[in-house]
Amino acid sequence: QVQLVESGGGLVQPGGSLRLSCAASGRTSSRAMGWFRQAPGKEREFVAAISWTGPSTYYTNSVKGRFTISRDNAKNTAYLQMNSLKPEDTAIYYCAAGRGYYGFRYYQESEYTDWGQGTQVTVSS
């Protein structure tokens, strides 16, 4: 297991940008990394994920072209660059990690064994 700590959330105007970071306490090179979010009154939903090998990324449709997930295994850190933010992006954003394997279901919460505490992102004018 690894402990995950998110940072970089905050208040931003519509159209603005934020970069979330997820720092892990241990090595993440063999783990898929994902970002999920939960808006008030809604269930937690998948946002983006990156394979443990690095080059493969996955996004929910509503953030494609606006968000970019990346990772730096040397720093045991994953990132979520969020551009062109909209009020509907307002949520608590959670970082998650799961041991990678072929067939890993990136969109499924149950695949991820380690979770951060979350960071609040508020998009409002």
Coordinates of C-alpha atoms in Angstrom, one line a residue:
Q1 CA 0.0 0.0 0.0
V2 CA 0.9 3.6 -0.5
Q3 CA -0.3 6.8 1.2
L4 CA -1.5 9.4 -1.2
V5 CA -1.7 13.2 -0.5
E6 CA -3.4 15.5 -3.0
S7 CA -2.7 19.2 -3.3
G8 CA -3.3 22.1 -5.7
G9 CA -7.1 22.5 -5.3
G10 CA -8.7 25.9 -4.7
L11 CA -11.1 28.5 -6.0
V12 CA -10.8 29.5 -9.7
Q13 CA -13.0 31.4 -12.1
P14 CA -14.6 29.7 -15.1
G15 CA -12.1 29.3 -17.9
G16 CA -9.2 29.2 -15.5
S17 CA -6.7 26.4 -14.8
L18 CA -5.5 24.4 -11.8
R19 CA -2.9 21.7 -11.5
L20 CA -3.5 19.0 -8.9
S21 CA -0.7 16.9 -7.6
C22 CA -0.8 13.5 -5.9
A23 CA 2.3 12.6 -3.9
A24 CA 2.7 8.9 -2.9
S25 CA 4.6 7.7 0.2
G26 CA 6.1 4.8 -1.8
R27 CA 7.0 3.7 -5.3
T28 CA 4.2 4.0 -7.8
S29 CA 5.9 2.7 -10.9
S30 CA 3.9 -0.6 -10.8
R31 CA 0.6 1.2 -10.0
A32 CA -2.1 2.6 -12.2
M33 CA -3.0 6.1 -11.0
G34 CA -6.4 7.6 -11.3
W35 CA -8.4 10.8 -10.4
F36 CA -12.0 10.7 -9.3
R37 CA -14.3 13.4 -8.2
Q38 CA -17.4 13.8 -6.1
A39 CA -19.7 16.8 -6.4
P40 CA -22.2 17.8 -3.7
G41 CA -25.1 15.4 -3.7
K42 CA -23.6 13.2 -6.3
E43 CA -21.8 9.9 -6.4
R44 CA -18.0 9.8 -6.9
E45 CA -17.1 9.5 -10.6
F46 CA -14.1 8.6 -12.7
V47 CA -12.2 11.6 -14.2
A48 CA -8.9 10.3 -15.6
A49 CA -6.3 7.6 -15.2
I50 CA -2.8 6.7 -16.4
S51 CA -1.3 3.2 -16.8
W52 CA 1.6 2.1 -14.7
T53 CA 3.7 1.9 -17.9
G54 CA 3.0 5.6 -18.5
P55 CA 1.9 6.2 -22.0
S56 CA -1.7 5.1 -21.9
T57 CA -4.3 7.6 -20.5
Y58 CA -8.0 7.5 -20.1
Y59 CA -10.6 10.3 -19.6
T60 CA -14.2 10.7 -19.0
N61 CA -15.9 12.4 -21.9
S62 CA -16.7 15.6 -20.1
V63 CA -13.0 16.4 -19.5
K64 CA -11.5 15.2 -22.7
G65 CA -9.5 18.0 -24.4
R66 CA -9.4 20.0 -21.1
F67 CA -7.7 17.8 -18.6
T68 CA -4.4 16.0 -18.8
I69 CA -3.1 13.4 -16.5
S70 CA 0.6 12.6 -16.2
R71 CA 3.0 11.0 -13.8
D72 CA 6.6 11.3 -12.7
N73 CA 7.7 7.9 -11.3
A74 CA 11.0 9.4 -10.1
K75 CA 9.0 11.7 -7.8
N76 CA 6.2 9.1 -7.1
T77 CA 3.8 11.8 -8.1
A78 CA 0.8 12.0 -10.4
Y79 CA -0.7 15.2 -11.8
L80 CA -3.9 16.4 -13.2
Q81 CA -3.7 19.6 -15.3
M82 CA -7.2 21.1 -15.6
N83 CA -7.8 23.8 -18.1
S84 CA -10.9 25.6 -19.3
L85 CA -12.6 24.9 -16.0
K86 CA -16.3 25.0 -15.8
P87 CA -18.6 25.4 -12.8
E88 CA -19.7 21.8 -13.2
D89 CA -16.1 20.7 -12.5
T90 CA -16.6 21.8 -8.9
A91 CA -16.0 18.8 -6.7
I92 CA -13.7 17.1 -4.3
Y93 CA -11.0 15.5 -6.3
Y94 CA -9.5 12.2 -5.1
C95 CA -6.3 10.5 -6.2
A96 CA -6.2 6.8 -6.3
A97 CA -3.7 4.0 -7.0
G98 CA -4.0 0.4 -7.8
R99 CA -1.6 -2.4 -8.7
G100 CA -1.3 -2.6 -12.4
Y101 CA -2.1 -5.7 -14.4
Y102 CA -3.2 -6.3 -18.0
G103 CA -6.9 -5.9 -18.1
F104 CA -6.9 -3.3 -15.3
R105 CA -10.3 -1.5 -15.4
Y106 CA -9.3 2.1 -15.1
Y107 CA -12.8 3.4 -14.8
Q108 CA -13.7 1.2 -11.9
E109 CA -13.3 2.5 -8.3
S110 CA -12.9 -1.1 -7.0
E111 CA -9.7 -1.5 -8.9
Y112 CA -7.9 1.1 -6.8
T113 CA -6.7 0.1 -3.4
D114 CA -5.2 3.3 -2.1
W115 CA -7.0 6.6 -1.9
G116 CA -6.1 10.2 -0.9
Q117 CA -8.2 12.4 1.4
G118 CA -9.2 14.6 -1.5
T119 CA -8.8 18.3 -2.4
Q120 CA -11.6 20.8 -3.1
V121 CA -11.9 22.4 -6.5
T122 CA -14.4 25.2 -6.8
V123 CA -15.1 26.9 -10.1
S124 CA -17.1 30.0 -9.6
S125 CA -17.1 33.7 -10.6

